[in-house]
Amino acid sequence: EISELEEDSKYGYKYNYMAYNAIAYRAALLTQGYKLLNDKNLLSAAQKNINYIINNQLDDGSWHYSKDSFFIDNIHTCFILKKLIRCYQYTENSNILKSIQKGYEFYINNFIRNNGTLKHFVKIRIPKFRKIETYDYAEALNLEIEMNKIRKPNFEYIESFSNQIINKFQTKDGYFITRINSLNMKNRVPYLGWPQSQVFLSLTKLLKIINEQSFSIDNKI
């Protein structure tokens, strides 16, 4: 408990690290539980996590990874925003929406290069020389899909990200490269958890939307 209105939560059982993305996941799960079970205690607990996340959002709209890890990276920013969107869908709380809009504006203005590719870090803790992380594209695509649920649908970035995934990062064998470093060297080892499963998830979500909508964007991908 931080105050009567705020709580953080630990990253894992017997692991007391406090990361904003994990706190956002807890808030979303509790909010979803409230919607399912109509238990106001779950909503009250979720709101304290939400308040903590919003109150630790920086003035420019970003979040550090945690209070004591001062890097700002792509996927964890996406994680926070996606789960705040989920919380907003269940509560329609205007403060959550304002935080989402502020965070999304930071994301679009800072994580996309002029050539349309995605940055992995905006603020870095130690040099890692990562030019491209395909995992970032999976989460960026997921974020755009989720944003379209709370705004007038916009497919500009969805088209860009999905085109890059398919045309730049998918190998002839079907799997996706893992990353490209600052020397343009490609890591072609297909790790299940980073990013194969995430990319497949985002692409299947997109395909589901294309199949369900009366319009089609598949001719642009």
PDB file of C-alpha atoms in Angstrom:
ATOM      1  CA  GLU A   1       0.000   0.000   0.000  1.00  0.00           C
ATOM      2  CA  ILE A   2       1.365   3.399  -1.028  1.00  0.00           C
ATOM      3  CA  SER A   3      -1.590   5.407   0.273  1.00  0.00           C
ATOM      4  CA  GLU A   4      -5.330   4.945   0.750  1.00  0.00           C
ATOM      5  CA  LEU A   5      -5.741   5.392  -3.018  1.00  0.00           C
ATOM      6  CA  GLU A   6      -2.610   3.709  -4.400  1.00  0.00           C
ATOM      7  CA  GLU A   7      -1.016   0.294  -4.352  1.00  0.00           C
ATOM      8  CA  ASP A   8       1.792  -1.268  -6.302  1.00  0.00           C
ATOM      9  CA  SER A   9       2.214  -5.024  -6.619  1.00  0.00           C
ATOM     10  CA  LYS A  10       5.168  -7.330  -6.928  1.00  0.00           C
ATOM     11  CA  TYR A  11       6.297  -8.876 -10.188  1.00  0.00           C
ATOM     12  CA  GLY A  12       6.094 -12.468  -8.988  1.00  0.00           C
ATOM     13  CA  TYR A  13       5.448 -14.712  -6.043  1.00  0.00           C
ATOM     14  CA  LYS A  14       8.438 -14.347  -3.691  1.00  0.00           C
ATOM     15  CA  TYR A  15       9.887 -11.802  -6.136  1.00  0.00           C
ATOM     16  CA  ASN A  16       9.242  -8.322  -4.806  1.00  0.00           C
ATOM     17  CA  TYR A  17      10.311  -6.297  -7.834  1.00  0.00           C
ATOM     18  CA  MET A  18       7.778  -3.586  -8.742  1.00  0.00           C
ATOM     19  CA  ALA A  19       7.466  -3.119 -12.523  1.00  0.00           C
ATOM     20  CA  TYR A  20       4.742  -0.892 -13.954  1.00  0.00           C
ATOM     21  CA  ASN A  21       3.796  -3.320 -16.706  1.00  0.00           C
ATOM     22  CA  ALA A  22       3.189  -6.137 -14.208  1.00  0.00           C
ATOM     23  CA  ILE A  23       1.096  -3.814 -12.039  1.00  0.00           C
ATOM     24  CA  ALA A  24      -0.952  -2.899 -15.114  1.00  0.00           C
ATOM     25  CA  TYR A  25      -1.524  -6.592 -15.866  1.00  0.00           C
ATOM     26  CA  ARG A  26      -2.778  -7.115 -12.314  1.00  0.00           C
ATOM     27  CA  ALA A  27      -5.125  -4.126 -12.595  1.00  0.00           C
ATOM     28  CA  ALA A  28      -6.563  -5.439 -15.854  1.00  0.00           C
ATOM     29  CA  LEU A  29      -7.072  -8.929 -14.444  1.00  0.00           C
ATOM     30  CA  LEU A  30      -8.821  -7.576 -11.337  1.00  0.00           C
ATOM     31  CA  THR A  31     -11.009  -5.290 -13.456  1.00  0.00           C
ATOM     32  CA  GLN A  32     -11.958  -8.176 -15.702  1.00  0.00           C
ATOM     33  CA  GLY A  33     -12.724 -10.227 -12.600  1.00  0.00           C
ATOM     34  CA  TYR A  34     -15.003  -7.454 -11.342  1.00  0.00           C
ATOM     35  CA  LYS A  35     -16.870  -7.427 -14.648  1.00  0.00           C
ATOM     36  CA  LEU A  36     -17.259 -11.204 -14.567  1.00  0.00           C
ATOM     37  CA  LEU A  37     -18.128 -11.658 -10.875  1.00  0.00           C
ATOM     38  CA  ASN A  38     -19.608  -8.245 -10.004  1.00  0.00           C
ATOM     39  CA  ASP A  39     -17.345  -8.115  -6.941  1.00  0.00           C
ATOM     40  CA  LYS A  40     -16.679  -4.462  -6.096  1.00  0.00           C
ATOM     41  CA  ASN A  41     -13.704  -5.417  -3.928  1.00  0.00           C
ATOM     42  CA  LEU A  42     -11.895  -6.478  -7.098  1.00  0.00           C
ATOM     43  CA  LEU A  43     -12.646  -3.135  -8.740  1.00  0.00           C
ATOM     44  CA  SER A  44     -11.434  -1.259  -5.646  1.00  0.00           C
ATOM     45  CA  ALA A  45      -8.156  -3.209  -5.651  1.00  0.00           C
ATOM     46  CA  ALA A  46      -7.728  -2.651  -9.384  1.00  0.00           C
ATOM     47  CA  GLN A  47      -8.339   1.075  -9.053  1.00  0.00           C
ATOM     48  CA  LYS A  48      -5.511   1.412  -6.538  1.00  0.00           C
ATOM     49  CA  ASN A  49      -3.129  -0.224  -9.023  1.00  0.00           C
ATOM     50  CA  ILE A  50      -4.463   1.998 -11.803  1.00  0.00           C
ATOM     51  CA  ASN A  51      -3.961   5.130  -9.704  1.00  0.00           C
ATOM     52  CA  TYR A  52      -0.385   4.084  -8.995  1.00  0.00           C
ATOM     53  CA  ILE A  53       0.357   3.610 -12.704  1.00  0.00           C
ATOM     54  CA  ILE A  54      -1.249   6.920 -13.685  1.00  0.00           C
ATOM     55  CA  ASN A  55       0.474   8.841 -10.885  1.00  0.00           C
ATOM     56  CA  ASN A  56       3.863   7.478 -11.967  1.00  0.00           C
ATOM     57  CA  GLN A  57       3.387   8.408 -15.615  1.00  0.00           C
ATOM     58  CA  LEU A  58       6.001  10.991 -16.567  1.00  0.00           C
ATOM     59  CA  ASP A  59       5.048  14.446 -17.809  1.00  0.00           C
ATOM     60  CA  ASP A  60       5.840  13.500 -21.403  1.00  0.00           C
ATOM     61  CA  GLY A  61       3.454  10.513 -21.239  1.00  0.00           C
ATOM     62  CA  SER A  62       6.040   7.765 -20.807  1.00  0.00           C
ATOM     63  CA  TRP A  63       6.797   5.337 -18.006  1.00  0.00           C
ATOM     64  CA  HIS A  64      10.121   4.077 -16.757  1.00  0.00           C
ATOM     65  CA  TYR A  65      10.275   0.311 -16.400  1.00  0.00           C
ATOM     66  CA  SER A  66       9.978   0.761 -12.629  1.00  0.00           C
ATOM     67  CA  LYS A  67      10.725   3.322  -9.952  1.00  0.00           C
ATOM     68  CA  ASP A  68      14.329   2.182  -9.758  1.00  0.00           C
ATOM     69  CA  SER A  69      14.944   1.074 -13.373  1.00  0.00           C
ATOM     70  CA  PHE A  70      15.004   4.190 -15.481  1.00  0.00           C
ATOM     71  CA  PHE A  71      14.951   2.800 -19.002  1.00  0.00           C
ATOM     72  CA  ILE A  72      12.004   3.303 -21.357  1.00  0.00           C
ATOM     73  CA  ASP A  73      11.498   0.586 -23.929  1.00  0.00           C
ATOM     74  CA  ASN A  74       8.984  -0.361 -26.579  1.00  0.00           C
ATOM     75  CA  ILE A  75       7.341  -3.588 -25.449  1.00  0.00           C
ATOM     76  CA  HIS A  76       6.823  -2.612 -21.810  1.00  0.00           C
ATOM     77  CA  THR A  77       5.262   0.677 -22.889  1.00  0.00           C
ATOM     78  CA  CYS A  78       2.896  -1.352 -25.077  1.00  0.00           C
ATOM     79  CA  PHE A  79       2.115  -3.698 -22.170  1.00  0.00           C
ATOM     80  CA  ILE A  80       1.088  -0.809 -19.911  1.00  0.00           C
ATOM     81  CA  LEU A  81      -1.040   0.879 -22.563  1.00  0.00           C
ATOM     82  CA  LYS A  82      -2.776  -2.342 -23.616  1.00  0.00           C
ATOM     83  CA  LYS A  83      -3.789  -3.119 -20.056  1.00  0.00           C
ATOM     84  CA  LEU A  84      -4.937   0.431 -19.359  1.00  0.00           C
ATOM     85  CA  ILE A  85      -7.121   0.108 -22.451  1.00  0.00           C
ATOM     86  CA  ARG A  86      -8.599  -3.064 -20.981  1.00  0.00           C
ATOM     87  CA  CYS A  87      -9.256  -1.277 -17.685  1.00  0.00           C
ATOM     88  CA  TYR A  88     -10.887   1.629 -19.503  1.00  0.00           C
ATOM     89  CA  GLN A  89     -13.158  -0.701 -21.479  1.00  0.00           C
ATOM     90  CA  TYR A  90     -14.499  -2.154 -18.231  1.00  0.00           C
ATOM     91  CA  THR A  91     -14.742   1.084 -16.233  1.00  0.00           C
ATOM     92  CA  GLU A  92     -15.032   3.983 -18.758  1.00  0.00           C
ATOM     93  CA  ASN A  93     -12.969   6.029 -16.306  1.00  0.00           C
ATOM     94  CA  SER A  94     -11.986   9.324 -17.967  1.00  0.00           C
ATOM     95  CA  ASN A  95      -8.696   9.537 -16.041  1.00  0.00           C
ATOM     96  CA  ILE A  96      -7.628   6.206 -17.538  1.00  0.00           C
ATOM     97  CA  LEU A  97      -8.508   7.444 -21.019  1.00  0.00           C
ATOM     98  CA  LYS A  98      -6.455  10.613 -20.546  1.00  0.00           C
ATOM     99  CA  SER A  99      -3.475   8.533 -19.429  1.00  0.00           C
ATOM    100  CA  ILE A 100      -3.853   6.244 -22.454  1.00  0.00           C
ATOM    101  CA  GLN A 101      -4.035   9.166 -24.862  1.00  0.00           C
ATOM    102  CA  LYS A 102      -0.991  10.808 -23.330  1.00  0.00           C
ATOM    103  CA  GLY A 103       0.993   7.564 -23.338  1.00  0.00           C
ATOM    104  CA  TYR A 104      -0.032   6.672 -26.879  1.00  0.00           C
ATOM    105  CA  GLU A 105       1.009  10.096 -28.153  1.00  0.00           C
ATOM    106  CA  PHE A 106       4.424   9.584 -26.573  1.00  0.00           C
ATOM    107  CA  TYR A 107       4.672   6.146 -28.151  1.00  0.00           C
ATOM    108  CA  ILE A 108       3.866   7.318 -31.679  1.00  0.00           C
ATOM    109  CA  ASN A 109       6.128  10.358 -31.452  1.00  0.00           C
ATOM    110  CA  ASN A 110       9.138   8.590 -29.948  1.00  0.00           C
ATOM    111  CA  PHE A 111       9.248   4.910 -30.897  1.00  0.00           C
ATOM    112  CA  ILE A 112       8.806   5.237 -34.675  1.00  0.00           C
ATOM    113  CA  ARG A 113      11.757   6.320 -36.797  1.00  0.00           C
ATOM    114  CA  ASN A 114      11.343   8.586 -39.819  1.00  0.00           C
ATOM    115  CA  ASN A 115      11.615   5.527 -42.090  1.00  0.00           C
ATOM    116  CA  GLY A 116       8.759   3.794 -40.251  1.00  0.00           C
ATOM    117  CA  THR A 117      10.859   1.236 -38.358  1.00  0.00           C
ATOM    118  CA  LEU A 118      10.485   0.805 -34.597  1.00  0.00           C
ATOM    119  CA  LYS A 119      12.991   1.747 -31.926  1.00  0.00           C
ATOM    120  CA  HIS A 120      13.500  -0.660 -29.036  1.00  0.00           C
ATOM    121  CA  PHE A 121      14.654   1.972 -26.526  1.00  0.00           C
ATOM    122  CA  VAL A 122      13.865   5.637 -26.059  1.00  0.00           C
ATOM    123  CA  LYS A 123      15.878   5.822 -22.850  1.00  0.00           C
ATOM    124  CA  ILE A 124      18.493   3.176 -22.212  1.00  0.00           C
ATOM    125  CA  ARG A 125      20.123   1.921 -19.018  1.00  0.00           C
ATOM    126  CA  ILE A 126      23.124   0.165 -20.541  1.00  0.00           C
ATOM    127  CA  PRO A 127      24.129   0.003 -24.236  1.00  0.00           C
ATOM    128  CA  LYS A 128      22.647  -3.011 -26.032  1.00  0.00           C
ATOM    129  CA  PHE A 129      23.105  -2.036 -29.696  1.00  0.00           C
ATOM    130  CA  ARG A 130      19.675  -3.267 -30.768  1.00  0.00           C
ATOM    131  CA  LYS A 131      18.457  -1.633 -33.964  1.00  0.00           C
ATOM    132  CA  ILE A 132      15.359  -3.788 -34.531  1.00  0.00           C
ATOM    133  CA  GLU A 133      13.477  -6.121 -32.176  1.00  0.00           C
ATOM    134  CA  THR A 134      10.750  -8.057 -33.974  1.00  0.00           C
ATOM    135  CA  TYR A 135       8.987  -8.512 -30.638  1.00  0.00           C
ATOM    136  CA  ASP A 136       8.400  -4.725 -30.687  1.00  0.00           C
ATOM    137  CA  TYR A 137       6.440  -5.097 -33.917  1.00  0.00           C
ATOM    138  CA  ALA A 138       4.206  -7.771 -32.448  1.00  0.00           C
ATOM    139  CA  GLU A 139       3.314  -5.584 -29.485  1.00  0.00           C
ATOM    140  CA  ALA A 140       3.002  -2.416 -31.570  1.00  0.00           C
ATOM    141  CA  LEU A 141       0.519  -4.224 -33.808  1.00  0.00           C
ATOM    142  CA  ASN A 142      -1.369  -5.495 -30.747  1.00  0.00           C
ATOM    143  CA  LEU A 143      -1.458  -1.959 -29.338  1.00  0.00           C
ATOM    144  CA  GLU A 144      -2.933  -0.546 -32.552  1.00  0.00           C
ATOM    145  CA  ILE A 145      -5.585  -3.275 -32.588  1.00  0.00           C
ATOM    146  CA  GLU A 146      -6.506  -2.436 -28.981  1.00  0.00           C
ATOM    147  CA  MET A 147      -6.505   1.337 -29.621  1.00  0.00           C
ATOM    148  CA  ASN A 148      -9.022   0.830 -32.412  1.00  0.00           C
ATOM    149  CA  LYS A 149     -11.465  -0.481 -29.807  1.00  0.00           C
ATOM    150  CA  ILE A 150     -11.615   2.910 -28.056  1.00  0.00           C
ATOM    151  CA  ARG A 151     -11.295   5.317 -30.994  1.00  0.00           C
ATOM    152  CA  LYS A 152     -12.363   5.670 -34.607  1.00  0.00           C
ATOM    153  CA  PRO A 153     -10.474   2.807 -36.319  1.00  0.00           C
ATOM    154  CA  ASN A 154      -7.192   3.855 -37.914  1.00  0.00           C
ATOM    155  CA  PHE A 155      -5.148   1.344 -39.941  1.00  0.00           C
ATOM    156  CA  GLU A 156      -2.163   3.483 -40.969  1.00  0.00           C
ATOM    157  CA  TYR A 157       0.279   1.963 -38.493  1.00  0.00           C
ATOM    158  CA  ILE A 158      -1.299  -1.483 -38.697  1.00  0.00           C
ATOM    159  CA  GLU A 159      -0.528  -1.549 -42.417  1.00  0.00           C
ATOM    160  CA  SER A 160       3.031  -0.349 -41.855  1.00  0.00           C
ATOM    161  CA  PHE A 161       3.868  -2.744 -39.015  1.00  0.00           C
ATOM    162  CA  SER A 162       2.284  -5.812 -40.610  1.00  0.00           C
ATOM    163  CA  ASN A 163       3.974  -5.100 -43.939  1.00  0.00           C
ATOM    164  CA  GLN A 164       7.348  -4.899 -42.229  1.00  0.00           C
ATOM    165  CA  ILE A 165       6.734  -8.107 -40.266  1.00  0.00           C
ATOM    166  CA  ILE A 166       5.804 -10.056 -43.391  1.00  0.00           C
ATOM    167  CA  ASN A 167       8.110  -8.512 -45.978  1.00  0.00           C
ATOM    168  CA  LYS A 168      11.213  -7.683 -43.938  1.00  0.00           C
ATOM    169  CA  PHE A 169      11.337 -10.050 -40.990  1.00  0.00           C
ATOM    170  CA  GLN A 170       9.731 -13.315 -42.106  1.00  0.00           C
ATOM    171  CA  THR A 171      12.210 -15.866 -43.440  1.00  0.00           C
ATOM    172  CA  LYS A 172      11.654 -18.148 -46.419  1.00  0.00           C
ATOM    173  CA  ASP A 173      11.132 -20.985 -43.919  1.00  0.00           C
ATOM    174  CA  GLY A 174       8.191 -19.117 -42.391  1.00  0.00           C
ATOM    175  CA  TYR A 175       9.556 -18.057 -39.007  1.00  0.00           C
ATOM    176  CA  PHE A 176      10.538 -14.505 -38.066  1.00  0.00           C
ATOM    177  CA  ILE A 177      14.009 -13.180 -37.354  1.00  0.00           C
ATOM    178  CA  THR A 178      14.593 -12.215 -33.737  1.00  0.00           C
ATOM    179  CA  ARG A 179      16.510  -8.958 -34.014  1.00  0.00           C
ATOM    180  CA  ILE A 180      18.877  -6.812 -36.066  1.00  0.00           C
ATOM    181  CA  ASN A 181      21.778  -5.146 -34.286  1.00  0.00           C
ATOM    182  CA  SER A 182      23.402  -1.790 -34.956  1.00  0.00           C
ATOM    183  CA  LEU A 183      25.765  -3.418 -37.481  1.00  0.00           C
ATOM    184  CA  ASN A 184      22.759  -4.823 -39.399  1.00  0.00           C
ATOM    185  CA  MET A 185      23.629  -8.373 -38.315  1.00  0.00           C
ATOM    186  CA  LYS A 186      20.494 -10.539 -38.051  1.00  0.00           C
ATOM    187  CA  ASN A 187      19.736 -13.014 -35.289  1.00  0.00           C
ATOM    188  CA  ARG A 188      17.856 -15.755 -37.134  1.00  0.00           C
ATOM    189  CA  VAL A 189      17.411 -18.152 -34.213  1.00  0.00           C
ATOM    190  CA  PRO A 190      13.615 -18.750 -33.918  1.00  0.00           C
ATOM    191  CA  TYR A 191      13.000 -18.518 -30.162  1.00  0.00           C
ATOM    192  CA  LEU A 192       9.451 -19.500 -29.200  1.00  0.00           C
ATOM    193  CA  GLY A 193       9.027 -16.812 -26.534  1.00  0.00           C
ATOM    194  CA  TRP A 194      10.842 -13.960 -28.292  1.00  0.00           C
ATOM    195  CA  PRO A 195       9.254 -13.287 -30.748  1.00  0.00           C
ATOM    196  CA  GLN A 196       7.624 -16.211 -32.616  1.00  0.00           C
ATOM    197  CA  SER A 197       4.514 -16.688 -30.449  1.00  0.00           C
ATOM    198  CA  GLN A 198       3.921 -12.942 -30.069  1.00  0.00           C
ATOM    199  CA  VAL A 199       4.157 -12.286 -33.805  1.00  0.00           C
ATOM    200  CA  PHE A 200       1.801 -15.170 -34.611  1.00  0.00           C
ATOM    201  CA  LEU A 201      -0.666 -13.865 -32.028  1.00  0.00           C
ATOM    202  CA  SER A 202      -0.685 -10.329 -33.429  1.00  0.00           C
ATOM    203  CA  LEU A 203      -1.039 -11.520 -37.025  1.00  0.00           C
ATOM    204  CA  THR A 204      -3.894 -13.892 -36.183  1.00  0.00           C
ATOM    205  CA  LYS A 205      -5.668 -11.081 -34.314  1.00  0.00           C
ATOM    206  CA  LEU A 206      -5.313  -8.915 -37.396  1.00  0.00           C
ATOM    207  CA  LEU A 207      -6.515 -11.676 -39.713  1.00  0.00           C
ATOM    208  CA  LYS A 208      -9.586 -12.171 -37.516  1.00  0.00           C
ATOM    209  CA  ILE A 209     -10.405  -8.460 -37.791  1.00  0.00           C
ATOM    210  CA  ILE A 210      -9.971  -8.499 -41.569  1.00  0.00           C
ATOM    211  CA  ASN A 211     -12.261 -11.525 -41.870  1.00  0.00           C
ATOM    212  CA  GLU A 212     -14.925  -9.983 -39.631  1.00  0.00           C
ATOM    213  CA  GLN A 213     -15.028  -6.464 -41.082  1.00  0.00           C
ATOM    214  CA  SER A 214     -16.960  -5.410 -44.138  1.00  0.00           C
ATOM    215  CA  PHE A 215     -13.909  -3.549 -45.426  1.00  0.00           C
ATOM    216  CA  SER A 216     -10.585  -5.125 -46.298  1.00  0.00           C
ATOM    217  CA  ILE A 217      -7.015  -3.990 -45.804  1.00  0.00           C
ATOM    218  CA  ASP A 218      -5.433  -7.299 -46.816  1.00  0.00           C
ATOM    219  CA  ASN A 219      -4.659  -6.022 -50.322  1.00  0.00           C
ATOM    220  CA  LYS A 220      -2.329  -3.469 -48.726  1.00  0.00           C
ATOM    221  CA  ILE A 221      -0.424  -6.029 -46.658  1.00  0.00           C
TER     222      ILE A 221
END
